Amino acid sequence: RSMVRETRISADTLIYPMFVQDGENIREEIPSMPGQYRWSLDRVDELLQQVTDSGVKSVLLFGIPAEKDEISSAWQPDGIVQRAVHHIKAAYPQLYVITDVCMCEYTSHGHCGILCGHDVDNDKTLEVLAKTALSHVQAGADMVAPSDMMDGRVARIRQVLDENGYVNTPIMSYSVKYASAFYGPFRDAAGSAPAFGDRKSYQMDPHNAREALLEAELDVQEGADILMVKPGMAYLDVLRSLKEKFHQPVALYSVSGEYAMIQAAAAAGYVDREAVICESAVCMYRAGADLLITYFAMELAQYIREGRIG
C-alpha cells in the first residue's frame, strides 16, 4: 500500500504561520484558535524552539503593532515584523522566514489599503505595499508574500526589490484569495476585522473559479515566483486548476477557520483529531499543493517523522 502511494508529503513543504505582537511578556492564546498564540519578541523563542524541534523549516510572519492608524505604519524599519525578522535570522538562521505584506493588521479601519472615502485606493496602496516589502527584506526576510489583493502589487514589489538589489528575493503572491467566512478566527487573532463594509471589492467571489486563472495569470506576468490559493479545503478545485495551468509552485493556505473547526470538533469528541489533520493535509497535497501553510504544521511534521503520514 505504501509502496504504490500516489501522494507523498514532506516536512520541507510545510509553512507555519505565527503572530508576533508589540509589547512584553506576551503569550496570549487566541480564543477562537485554541493552541495558537500571540507572542511578544521577548518570549517568541519559546515558539521558535518548538518549530525548529518539530522539523518545520519555514515560518510565515504576521505582525500586530502597538498602535494602528488610517494609513499604516507597516513599512517602518523598527516595526514589529522587521524586529522579529532580525531576531529570527540572528537566533535561528536555519529557519526560512516569509513575511506577510498587507496593511489590514496595521490600519485602524481594518482594510487592506489606503482609503479614499469608503473605497480602497488601489494605486496609492501599491506604494505602501512596496515600501513594506522592501523593509521586510532589508530586515532579513527570505521571501515576501503580499496578501492584499490589490491589482499590480506583484509588479510594483518586484520593481522596488530589484531596484534595491534584491533581485533574487522571491515573491509568494496570494494570487487567489477569496472573500471568505473562513477567515473569522484570524481577524480575531490580528485584530483586523474591517471597521465598516467588507473586502468584497478586492477579494474574490467564492462563486467564481475561472476568474482565479485570470488573477494567477496576471501575477505570473508580473513576476510572482509562487502562486497561492486561500482558503484551503473548500477551494481544492481552484487549486487543481492552477496546478494544471501554471509551472510555478502552488501554495495552499489552510486558514484559521479550518483550524478552528477541526479543533472544536476534536475537543467535542466528534472526530479523531490526528486522523482528520492527516487526511485533510493529504487531500490538499493530492489536489496539487506544492507548499502547505497550516497551523497544524508542527503536528504534521511530527506525524511524518513518526511514519503516521507520508
PDB file of C-alpha atoms in Angstrom, residues 20-305:
ATOM      1  CA  VAL A  20       4.218  38.484  16.756  1.00  0.00           C
ATOM      2  CA  GLN A  21       2.936  41.409  18.795  1.00  0.00           C
ATOM      3  CA  ASP A  22       4.409  44.607  20.188  1.00  0.00           C
ATOM      4  CA  GLY A  23       4.803  44.537  23.952  1.00  0.00           C
ATOM      5  CA  GLU A  24       6.498  42.482  26.631  1.00  0.00           C
ATOM      6  CA  ASN A  25       5.878  39.130  28.316  1.00  0.00           C
ATOM      7  CA  ILE A  26       3.042  38.253  25.932  1.00  0.00           C
ATOM      8  CA  ARG A  27       1.970  34.673  25.318  1.00  0.00           C
ATOM      9  CA  GLU A  28      -1.705  35.187  24.734  1.00  0.00           C
ATOM     10  CA  GLU A  29      -3.877  32.358  23.483  1.00  0.00           C
ATOM     11  CA  ILE A  30      -6.212  33.309  20.650  1.00  0.00           C
ATOM     12  CA  PRO A  31      -9.736  32.486  21.912  1.00  0.00           C
ATOM     13  CA  SER A  32     -11.086  31.278  18.565  1.00  0.00           C
ATOM     14  CA  MET A  33      -7.880  29.375  17.736  1.00  0.00           C
ATOM     15  CA  PRO A  34      -7.097  27.221  20.783  1.00  0.00           C
ATOM     16  CA  GLY A  35      -3.458  26.204  20.763  1.00  0.00           C
ATOM     17  CA  GLN A  36      -2.343  29.290  18.809  1.00  0.00           C
ATOM     18  CA  TYR A  37      -0.842  32.351  20.499  1.00  0.00           C
ATOM     19  CA  ARG A  38       0.227  35.934  20.037  1.00  0.00           C
ATOM     20  CA  TRP A  39       3.871  36.327  21.072  1.00  0.00           C
ATOM     21  CA  SER A  40       5.996  39.273  22.114  1.00  0.00           C
ATOM     22  CA  LEU A  41       9.609  39.193  20.977  1.00  0.00           C
ATOM     23  CA  ASP A  42      10.943  38.570  24.475  1.00  0.00           C
ATOM     24  CA  ARG A  43       9.017  35.276  24.595  1.00  0.00           C
ATOM     25  CA  VAL A  44       8.853  34.200  20.951  1.00  0.00           C
ATOM     26  CA  ASP A  45      11.848  31.878  21.378  1.00  0.00           C
ATOM     27  CA  GLU A  46       9.518  29.536  23.240  1.00  0.00           C
ATOM     28  CA  LEU A  47       7.614  29.053  19.991  1.00  0.00           C
ATOM     29  CA  LEU A  48      10.589  29.167  17.646  1.00  0.00           C
ATOM     30  CA  GLN A  49      12.310  26.384  19.543  1.00  0.00           C
ATOM     31  CA  GLN A  50       9.197  24.233  19.158  1.00  0.00           C
ATOM     32  CA  VAL A  51       9.117  24.973  15.437  1.00  0.00           C
ATOM     33  CA  THR A  52      12.741  24.032  14.855  1.00  0.00           C
ATOM     34  CA  ASP A  53      12.473  20.940  17.061  1.00  0.00           C
ATOM     35  CA  SER A  54       9.443  19.772  15.092  1.00  0.00           C
ATOM     36  CA  GLY A  55      11.324  19.740  11.801  1.00  0.00           C
ATOM     37  CA  VAL A  56       9.353  22.589  10.220  1.00  0.00           C
ATOM     38  CA  LYS A  57      11.794  24.777   8.304  1.00  0.00           C
ATOM     39  CA  SER A  58       9.678  27.767   7.245  1.00  0.00           C
ATOM     40  CA  VAL A  59       7.513  30.323   9.045  1.00  0.00           C
ATOM     41  CA  LEU A  60       5.095  32.986   7.820  1.00  0.00           C
ATOM     42  CA  LEU A  61       5.136  36.099   9.992  1.00  0.00           C
ATOM     43  CA  PHE A  62       2.152  38.295  10.827  1.00  0.00           C
ATOM     44  CA  GLY A  63       2.674  41.427  12.916  1.00  0.00           C
ATOM     45  CA  ILE A  64       0.376  43.123  15.406  1.00  0.00           C
ATOM     46  CA  PRO A  65       1.549  46.686  16.157  1.00  0.00           C
ATOM     47  CA  ALA A  66       1.046  48.596  19.387  1.00  0.00           C
ATOM     48  CA  GLU A  67      -0.888  51.314  17.569  1.00  0.00           C
ATOM     49  CA  LYS A  68      -2.880  51.470  14.359  1.00  0.00           C
ATOM     50  CA  ASP A  69      -3.616  54.418  12.078  1.00  0.00           C
ATOM     51  CA  GLU A  70      -5.527  55.168   8.896  1.00  0.00           C
ATOM     52  CA  ILE A  71      -2.543  54.891   6.540  1.00  0.00           C
ATOM     53  CA  SER A  72      -0.487  52.047   8.082  1.00  0.00           C
ATOM     54  CA  SER A  73       2.996  52.069   9.552  1.00  0.00           C
ATOM     55  CA  ALA A  74       3.764  48.579   8.260  1.00  0.00           C
ATOM     56  CA  TRP A  75       6.886  49.773   6.431  1.00  0.00           C
ATOM     57  CA  GLN A  76       8.660  51.300   9.434  1.00  0.00           C
ATOM     58  CA  PRO A  77      12.144  49.765   9.867  1.00  0.00           C
ATOM     59  CA  ASP A  78      11.582  49.378  13.618  1.00  0.00           C
ATOM     60  CA  GLY A  79       8.155  47.746  13.182  1.00  0.00           C
ATOM     61  CA  ILE A  80       7.190  44.554  14.913  1.00  0.00           C
ATOM     62  CA  VAL A  81       7.694  42.322  11.847  1.00  0.00           C
ATOM     63  CA  GLN A  82      11.016  43.935  10.959  1.00  0.00           C
ATOM     64  CA  ARG A  83      12.324  43.415  14.507  1.00  0.00           C
ATOM     65  CA  ALA A  84      11.012  39.863  14.552  1.00  0.00           C
ATOM     66  CA  VAL A  85      12.794  39.076  11.290  1.00  0.00           C
ATOM     67  CA  HIS A  86      16.057  40.467  12.693  1.00  0.00           C
ATOM     68  CA  HIS A  87      15.669  38.314  15.785  1.00  0.00           C
ATOM     69  CA  ILE A  88      14.780  35.094  13.977  1.00  0.00           C
ATOM     70  CA  LYS A  89      17.549  35.345  11.396  1.00  0.00           C
ATOM     71  CA  ALA A  90      20.104  36.031  14.140  1.00  0.00           C
ATOM     72  CA  ALA A  91      18.958  33.330  16.569  1.00  0.00           C
ATOM     73  CA  TYR A  92      17.562  30.718  14.150  1.00  0.00           C
ATOM     74  CA  PRO A  93      19.396  31.181  10.847  1.00  0.00           C
ATOM     75  CA  GLN A  94      18.209  27.760   9.660  1.00  0.00           C
ATOM     76  CA  LEU A  95      14.592  28.968   9.557  1.00  0.00           C
ATOM     77  CA  TYR A  96      13.287  30.299   6.255  1.00  0.00           C
ATOM     78  CA  VAL A  97      11.365  33.488   7.033  1.00  0.00           C
ATOM     79  CA  ILE A  98       8.426  34.583   4.886  1.00  0.00           C
ATOM     80  CA  THR A  99       6.612  37.803   5.723  1.00  0.00           C
ATOM     81  CA  ASP A 100       3.004  38.673   5.055  1.00  0.00           C
ATOM     82  CA  VAL A 101       2.806  42.010   3.237  1.00  0.00           C
ATOM     83  CA  CYS A 102      -0.503  43.702   3.880  1.00  0.00           C
ATOM     84  CA  MET A 103      -1.976  46.656   5.754  1.00  0.00           C
ATOM     85  CA  CYS A 104      -5.073  45.229   7.461  1.00  0.00           C
ATOM     86  CA  GLU A 105      -3.261  44.438  10.739  1.00  0.00           C
ATOM     87  CA  TYR A 106      -1.896  47.983  10.840  1.00  0.00           C
ATOM     88  CA  THR A 107      -4.852  50.157   9.815  1.00  0.00           C
ATOM     89  CA  SER A 108      -7.400  51.495  12.265  1.00  0.00           C
ATOM     90  CA  HIS A 109     -10.168  50.755   9.747  1.00  0.00           C
ATOM     91  CA  GLY A 110      -9.031  47.161   9.115  1.00  0.00           C
ATOM     92  CA  HIS A 111      -8.978  47.385   5.333  1.00  0.00           C
ATOM     93  CA  CYS A 112      -6.031  46.219   3.231  1.00  0.00           C
ATOM     94  CA  GLY A 113      -5.200  49.564   1.655  1.00  0.00           C
ATOM     95  CA  ILE A 114      -5.339  53.350   1.796  1.00  0.00           C
ATOM     96  CA  LEU A 115      -8.885  54.641   1.778  1.00  0.00           C
ATOM     97  CA  CYS A 116     -10.475  57.277  -0.397  1.00  0.00           C
ATOM     98  CA  GLY A 117     -13.745  57.773   1.432  1.00  0.00           C
ATOM     99  CA  HIS A 118     -15.003  54.241   1.993  1.00  0.00           C
ATOM    100  CA  ASP A 119     -13.184  52.818  -1.025  1.00  0.00           C
ATOM    101  CA  VAL A 120      -9.639  51.452  -1.172  1.00  0.00           C
ATOM    102  CA  ASP A 121      -7.341  53.448  -3.460  1.00  0.00           C
ATOM    103  CA  ASN A 122      -5.562  50.659  -5.318  1.00  0.00           C
ATOM    104  CA  ASP A 123      -2.699  52.670  -6.816  1.00  0.00           C
ATOM    105  CA  LYS A 124      -1.803  54.633  -3.680  1.00  0.00           C
ATOM    106  CA  THR A 125      -1.783  51.374  -1.753  1.00  0.00           C
ATOM    107  CA  LEU A 126       0.817  49.871  -4.096  1.00  0.00           C
ATOM    108  CA  GLU A 127       3.472  52.316  -2.940  1.00  0.00           C
ATOM    109  CA  VAL A 128       2.969  51.438   0.731  1.00  0.00           C
ATOM    110  CA  LEU A 129       2.985  47.738  -0.023  1.00  0.00           C
ATOM    111  CA  ALA A 130       6.228  48.023  -1.978  1.00  0.00           C
ATOM    112  CA  LYS A 131       7.877  50.025   0.831  1.00  0.00           C
ATOM    113  CA  THR A 132       6.691  47.430   3.334  1.00  0.00           C
ATOM    114  CA  ALA A 133       8.062  44.521   1.306  1.00  0.00           C
ATOM    115  CA  LEU A 134      11.402  46.289   0.913  1.00  0.00           C
ATOM    116  CA  SER A 135      11.633  46.958   4.648  1.00  0.00           C
ATOM    117  CA  HIS A 136      10.999  43.279   5.389  1.00  0.00           C
ATOM    118  CA  VAL A 137      13.724  42.148   3.001  1.00  0.00           C
ATOM    119  CA  GLN A 138      16.146  44.740   4.340  1.00  0.00           C
ATOM    120  CA  ALA A 139      15.482  43.300   7.806  1.00  0.00           C
ATOM    121  CA  GLY A 140      16.460  39.847   6.521  1.00  0.00           C
ATOM    122  CA  ALA A 141      13.258  38.224   5.223  1.00  0.00           C
ATOM    123  CA  ASP A 142      13.897  35.394   2.778  1.00  0.00           C
ATOM    124  CA  MET A 143      10.599  35.802   0.913  1.00  0.00           C
ATOM    125  CA  VAL A 144       7.680  38.245   0.866  1.00  0.00           C
ATOM    126  CA  ALA A 145       4.027  37.277   0.496  1.00  0.00           C
ATOM    127  CA  PRO A 146       1.640  40.087  -0.482  1.00  0.00           C
ATOM    128  CA  SER A 147      -1.882  39.218   0.692  1.00  0.00           C
ATOM    129  CA  ASP A 148      -3.742  42.463  -0.030  1.00  0.00           C
ATOM    130  CA  MET A 149      -5.216  41.533  -3.451  1.00  0.00           C
ATOM    131  CA  MET A 150      -4.510  44.952  -4.964  1.00  0.00           C
ATOM    132  CA  ASP A 151      -4.093  44.933  -8.735  1.00  0.00           C
ATOM    133  CA  GLY A 152      -0.469  45.336  -9.826  1.00  0.00           C
ATOM    134  CA  ARG A 153       1.168  44.841  -6.451  1.00  0.00           C
ATOM    135  CA  VAL A 154       3.420  41.970  -7.534  1.00  0.00           C
ATOM    136  CA  ALA A 155       4.884  44.053 -10.354  1.00  0.00           C
ATOM    137  CA  ARG A 156       5.449  47.054  -8.093  1.00  0.00           C
ATOM    138  CA  ILE A 157       7.065  44.988  -5.339  1.00  0.00           C
ATOM    139  CA  ARG A 158       9.289  43.209  -7.879  1.00  0.00           C
ATOM    140  CA  GLN A 159      10.363  46.541  -9.335  1.00  0.00           C
ATOM    141  CA  VAL A 160      11.237  48.054  -5.946  1.00  0.00           C
ATOM    142  CA  LEU A 161      13.098  44.949  -4.752  1.00  0.00           C
ATOM    143  CA  ASP A 162      15.094  44.782  -7.987  1.00  0.00           C
ATOM    144  CA  GLU A 163      15.933  48.486  -7.890  1.00  0.00           C
ATOM    145  CA  ASN A 164      17.384  47.980  -4.420  1.00  0.00           C
ATOM    146  CA  GLY A 165      19.484  44.969  -5.349  1.00  0.00           C
ATOM    147  CA  TYR A 166      17.179  42.198  -4.075  1.00  0.00           C
ATOM    148  CA  VAL A 167      16.796  40.538  -7.452  1.00  0.00           C
ATOM    149  CA  ASN A 168      16.876  37.029  -6.007  1.00  0.00           C
ATOM    150  CA  THR A 169      14.247  37.537  -3.296  1.00  0.00           C
ATOM    151  CA  PRO A 170      11.160  35.541  -4.279  1.00  0.00           C
ATOM    152  CA  ILE A 171       7.550  36.695  -4.091  1.00  0.00           C
ATOM    153  CA  MET A 172       4.824  34.297  -2.985  1.00  0.00           C
ATOM    154  CA  SER A 173       1.658  36.001  -4.102  1.00  0.00           C
ATOM    155  CA  TYR A 174      -1.747  35.459  -2.550  1.00  0.00           C
ATOM    156  CA  SER A 175      -2.920  35.175  -6.143  1.00  0.00           C
ATOM    157  CA  VAL A 176      -6.333  33.668  -5.482  1.00  0.00           C
ATOM    158  CA  LYS A 177      -7.721  34.949  -2.194  1.00  0.00           C
ATOM    159  CA  TYR A 178     -11.448  34.638  -1.750  1.00  0.00           C
ATOM    160  CA  ALA A 179     -13.700  36.869   0.359  1.00  0.00           C
ATOM    161  CA  SER A 180     -14.271  34.025   2.773  1.00  0.00           C
ATOM    162  CA  ALA A 181     -16.063  33.473   6.067  1.00  0.00           C
ATOM    163  CA  PHE A 182     -13.277  31.036   6.973  1.00  0.00           C
ATOM    164  CA  TYR A 183     -11.037  33.981   7.957  1.00  0.00           C
ATOM    165  CA  GLY A 184     -13.022  34.847  11.079  1.00  0.00           C
ATOM    166  CA  PRO A 185     -10.620  33.481  13.717  1.00  0.00           C
ATOM    167  CA  PHE A 186      -7.623  35.132  12.003  1.00  0.00           C
ATOM    168  CA  ARG A 187      -9.300  38.526  12.274  1.00  0.00           C
ATOM    169  CA  ASP A 188      -9.745  37.802  15.959  1.00  0.00           C
ATOM    170  CA  ALA A 189      -6.046  36.935  16.190  1.00  0.00           C
ATOM    171  CA  ALA A 190      -4.794  40.004  14.336  1.00  0.00           C
ATOM    172  CA  GLY A 191      -7.498  42.481  15.300  1.00  0.00           C
ATOM    173  CA  SER A 192      -8.007  43.108  11.596  1.00  0.00           C
ATOM    174  CA  ALA A 193     -11.765  42.916  11.064  1.00  0.00           C
ATOM    175  CA  PRO A 194     -12.981  45.781   8.847  1.00  0.00           C
ATOM    176  CA  ALA A 195     -14.481  48.641  10.870  1.00  0.00           C
ATOM    177  CA  PHE A 196     -17.089  49.061   8.122  1.00  0.00           C
ATOM    178  CA  GLY A 197     -18.152  47.231   4.989  1.00  0.00           C
ATOM    179  CA  ASP A 198     -16.267  44.177   3.801  1.00  0.00           C
ATOM    180  CA  ARG A 199     -13.421  43.239   1.458  1.00  0.00           C
ATOM    181  CA  LYS A 200     -15.504  42.024  -1.461  1.00  0.00           C
ATOM    182  CA  SER A 201     -14.318  44.861  -3.703  1.00  0.00           C
ATOM    183  CA  TYR A 202     -10.782  43.413  -3.756  1.00  0.00           C
ATOM    184  CA  GLN A 203     -11.081  39.793  -2.625  1.00  0.00           C
ATOM    185  CA  MET A 204     -12.596  37.182  -4.925  1.00  0.00           C
ATOM    186  CA  ASP A 205     -16.191  35.997  -5.143  1.00  0.00           C
ATOM    187  CA  PRO A 206     -16.437  32.366  -3.906  1.00  0.00           C
ATOM    188  CA  HIS A 207     -18.798  31.669  -6.816  1.00  0.00           C
ATOM    189  CA  ASN A 208     -16.000  32.236  -9.366  1.00  0.00           C
ATOM    190  CA  ALA A 209     -13.429  29.659 -10.457  1.00  0.00           C
ATOM    191  CA  ARG A 210     -12.388  30.833 -13.930  1.00  0.00           C
ATOM    192  CA  GLU A 211     -11.563  34.247 -12.505  1.00  0.00           C
ATOM    193  CA  ALA A 212      -8.900  32.556 -10.377  1.00  0.00           C
ATOM    194  CA  LEU A 213      -6.980  31.649 -13.518  1.00  0.00           C
ATOM    195  CA  LEU A 214      -7.034  35.276 -14.643  1.00  0.00           C
ATOM    196  CA  GLU A 215      -5.791  36.509 -11.267  1.00  0.00           C
ATOM    197  CA  ALA A 216      -2.994  33.942 -11.262  1.00  0.00           C
ATOM    198  CA  GLU A 217      -2.034  34.712 -14.870  1.00  0.00           C
ATOM    199  CA  LEU A 218      -1.665  38.401 -14.040  1.00  0.00           C
ATOM    200  CA  ASP A 219       0.618  37.553 -11.119  1.00  0.00           C
ATOM    201  CA  VAL A 220       2.719  35.279 -13.327  1.00  0.00           C
ATOM    202  CA  GLN A 221       3.114  38.086 -15.857  1.00  0.00           C
ATOM    203  CA  GLU A 222       4.127  40.475 -13.050  1.00  0.00           C
ATOM    204  CA  GLY A 223       6.839  38.152 -11.758  1.00  0.00           C
ATOM    205  CA  ALA A 224       5.349  36.036  -8.977  1.00  0.00           C
ATOM    206  CA  ASP A 225       7.571  33.085  -8.094  1.00  0.00           C
ATOM    207  CA  ILE A 226       4.940  31.131  -6.153  1.00  0.00           C
ATOM    208  CA  LEU A 227       1.162  31.286  -6.519  1.00  0.00           C
ATOM    209  CA  MET A 228      -1.191  30.779  -3.594  1.00  0.00           C
ATOM    210  CA  VAL A 229      -4.809  29.751  -3.148  1.00  0.00           C
ATOM    211  CA  LYS A 230      -6.632  30.746   0.034  1.00  0.00           C
ATOM    212  CA  PRO A 231      -8.639  29.249   1.800  1.00  0.00           C
ATOM    213  CA  GLY A 232      -7.828  25.566   1.537  1.00  0.00           C
ATOM    214  CA  MET A 233     -10.274  22.675   1.793  1.00  0.00           C
ATOM    215  CA  ALA A 234     -13.291  24.413   0.233  1.00  0.00           C
ATOM    216  CA  TYR A 235     -11.251  25.545  -2.793  1.00  0.00           C
ATOM    217  CA  LEU A 236      -9.376  22.429  -3.878  1.00  0.00           C
ATOM    218  CA  ASP A 237     -10.947  22.603  -7.338  1.00  0.00           C
ATOM    219  CA  VAL A 238      -9.344  26.019  -7.787  1.00  0.00           C
ATOM    220  CA  LEU A 239      -6.004  24.697  -6.572  1.00  0.00           C
ATOM    221  CA  ARG A 240      -6.157  21.883  -9.116  1.00  0.00           C
ATOM    222  CA  SER A 241      -6.916  24.362 -11.914  1.00  0.00           C
ATOM    223  CA  LEU A 242      -3.838  26.431 -11.090  1.00  0.00           C
ATOM    224  CA  LYS A 243      -1.659  23.360 -10.773  1.00  0.00           C
ATOM    225  CA  GLU A 244      -2.676  22.157 -14.225  1.00  0.00           C
ATOM    226  CA  LYS A 245      -2.198  25.502 -15.973  1.00  0.00           C
ATOM    227  CA  PHE A 246       0.927  27.049 -14.456  1.00  0.00           C
ATOM    228  CA  HIS A 247       4.507  25.897 -13.982  1.00  0.00           C
ATOM    229  CA  GLN A 248       5.103  27.985 -10.845  1.00  0.00           C
ATOM    230  CA  PRO A 249       4.872  26.184  -7.500  1.00  0.00           C
ATOM    231  CA  VAL A 250       1.417  26.490  -5.954  1.00  0.00           C
ATOM    232  CA  ALA A 251       0.899  27.028  -2.231  1.00  0.00           C
ATOM    233  CA  LEU A 252      -2.315  26.452  -0.315  1.00  0.00           C
ATOM    234  CA  TYR A 253      -3.220  28.262   2.907  1.00  0.00           C
ATOM    235  CA  SER A 254      -5.328  26.148   5.235  1.00  0.00           C
ATOM    236  CA  VAL A 255      -6.816  29.068   7.114  1.00  0.00           C
ATOM    237  CA  SER A 256      -7.860  29.841  10.667  1.00  0.00           C
ATOM    238  CA  GLY A 257     -11.473  28.767  10.247  1.00  0.00           C
ATOM    239  CA  GLU A 258     -10.417  25.336   9.034  1.00  0.00           C
ATOM    240  CA  TYR A 259      -8.078  25.004  12.007  1.00  0.00           C
ATOM    241  CA  ALA A 260     -10.755  26.163  14.462  1.00  0.00           C
ATOM    242  CA  MET A 261     -13.364  23.729  13.162  1.00  0.00           C
ATOM    243  CA  ILE A 262     -11.054  20.735  13.489  1.00  0.00           C
ATOM    244  CA  GLN A 263     -10.011  21.811  16.980  1.00  0.00           C
ATOM    245  CA  ALA A 264     -13.626  22.300  18.077  1.00  0.00           C
ATOM    246  CA  ALA A 265     -14.829  19.005  16.603  1.00  0.00           C
ATOM    247  CA  ALA A 266     -11.925  17.119  18.179  1.00  0.00           C
ATOM    248  CA  ALA A 267     -12.467  18.780  21.565  1.00  0.00           C
ATOM    249  CA  ALA A 268     -16.120  17.710  21.450  1.00  0.00           C
ATOM    250  CA  GLY A 269     -15.105  14.149  20.669  1.00  0.00           C
ATOM    251  CA  TYR A 270     -16.795  14.158  17.271  1.00  0.00           C
ATOM    252  CA  VAL A 271     -13.701  13.282  15.224  1.00  0.00           C
ATOM    253  CA  ASP A 272     -10.308  11.671  15.630  1.00  0.00           C
ATOM    254  CA  ARG A 273      -8.084  14.772  15.706  1.00  0.00           C
ATOM    255  CA  GLU A 274      -4.887  13.231  14.368  1.00  0.00           C
ATOM    256  CA  ALA A 275      -6.672  11.311  11.634  1.00  0.00           C
ATOM    257  CA  VAL A 276      -8.576  14.378  10.431  1.00  0.00           C
ATOM    258  CA  ILE A 277      -5.451  16.576  10.459  1.00  0.00           C
ATOM    259  CA  CYS A 278      -3.593  13.997   8.387  1.00  0.00           C
ATOM    260  CA  GLU A 279      -6.420  13.264   5.955  1.00  0.00           C
ATOM    261  CA  SER A 280      -7.083  16.967   5.373  1.00  0.00           C
ATOM    262  CA  ALA A 281      -3.426  17.573   4.582  1.00  0.00           C
ATOM    263  CA  VAL A 282      -3.270  14.605   2.215  1.00  0.00           C
ATOM    264  CA  CYS A 283      -6.317  15.941   0.351  1.00  0.00           C
ATOM    265  CA  MET A 284      -4.633  19.312  -0.118  1.00  0.00           C
ATOM    266  CA  TYR A 285      -1.446  17.787  -1.458  1.00  0.00           C
ATOM    267  CA  ARG A 286      -3.392  15.349  -3.635  1.00  0.00           C
ATOM    268  CA  ALA A 287      -5.249  18.294  -5.194  1.00  0.00           C
ATOM    269  CA  GLY A 288      -1.922  19.838  -6.186  1.00  0.00           C
ATOM    270  CA  ALA A 289      -0.388  21.803  -3.321  1.00  0.00           C
ATOM    271  CA  ASP A 290       3.386  22.050  -3.553  1.00  0.00           C
ATOM    272  CA  LEU A 291       3.523  24.007  -0.289  1.00  0.00           C
ATOM    273  CA  LEU A 292       1.083  23.976   2.618  1.00  0.00           C
ATOM    274  CA  ILE A 293       0.646  26.851   5.034  1.00  0.00           C
ATOM    275  CA  THR A 294      -1.071  25.404   8.078  1.00  0.00           C
ATOM    276  CA  TYR A 295      -1.413  25.939  11.826  1.00  0.00           C
ATOM    277  CA  PHE A 296      -1.013  22.169  12.108  1.00  0.00           C
ATOM    278  CA  ALA A 297       2.458  22.270  10.529  1.00  0.00           C
ATOM    279  CA  MET A 298       4.288  21.150  13.660  1.00  0.00           C
ATOM    280  CA  GLU A 299       1.914  18.239  14.274  1.00  0.00           C
ATOM    281  CA  LEU A 300       2.146  17.173  10.636  1.00  0.00           C
ATOM    282  CA  ALA A 301       5.950  17.261  10.766  1.00  0.00           C
ATOM    283  CA  GLN A 302       5.817  15.028  13.820  1.00  0.00           C
ATOM    284  CA  TYR A 303       3.412  12.598  12.148  1.00  0.00           C
ATOM    285  CA  ILE A 304       5.668  12.451   9.074  1.00  0.00           C
ATOM    286  CA  ARG A 305       8.725  11.785  11.251  1.00  0.00           C
TER     287      ARG A 305
END
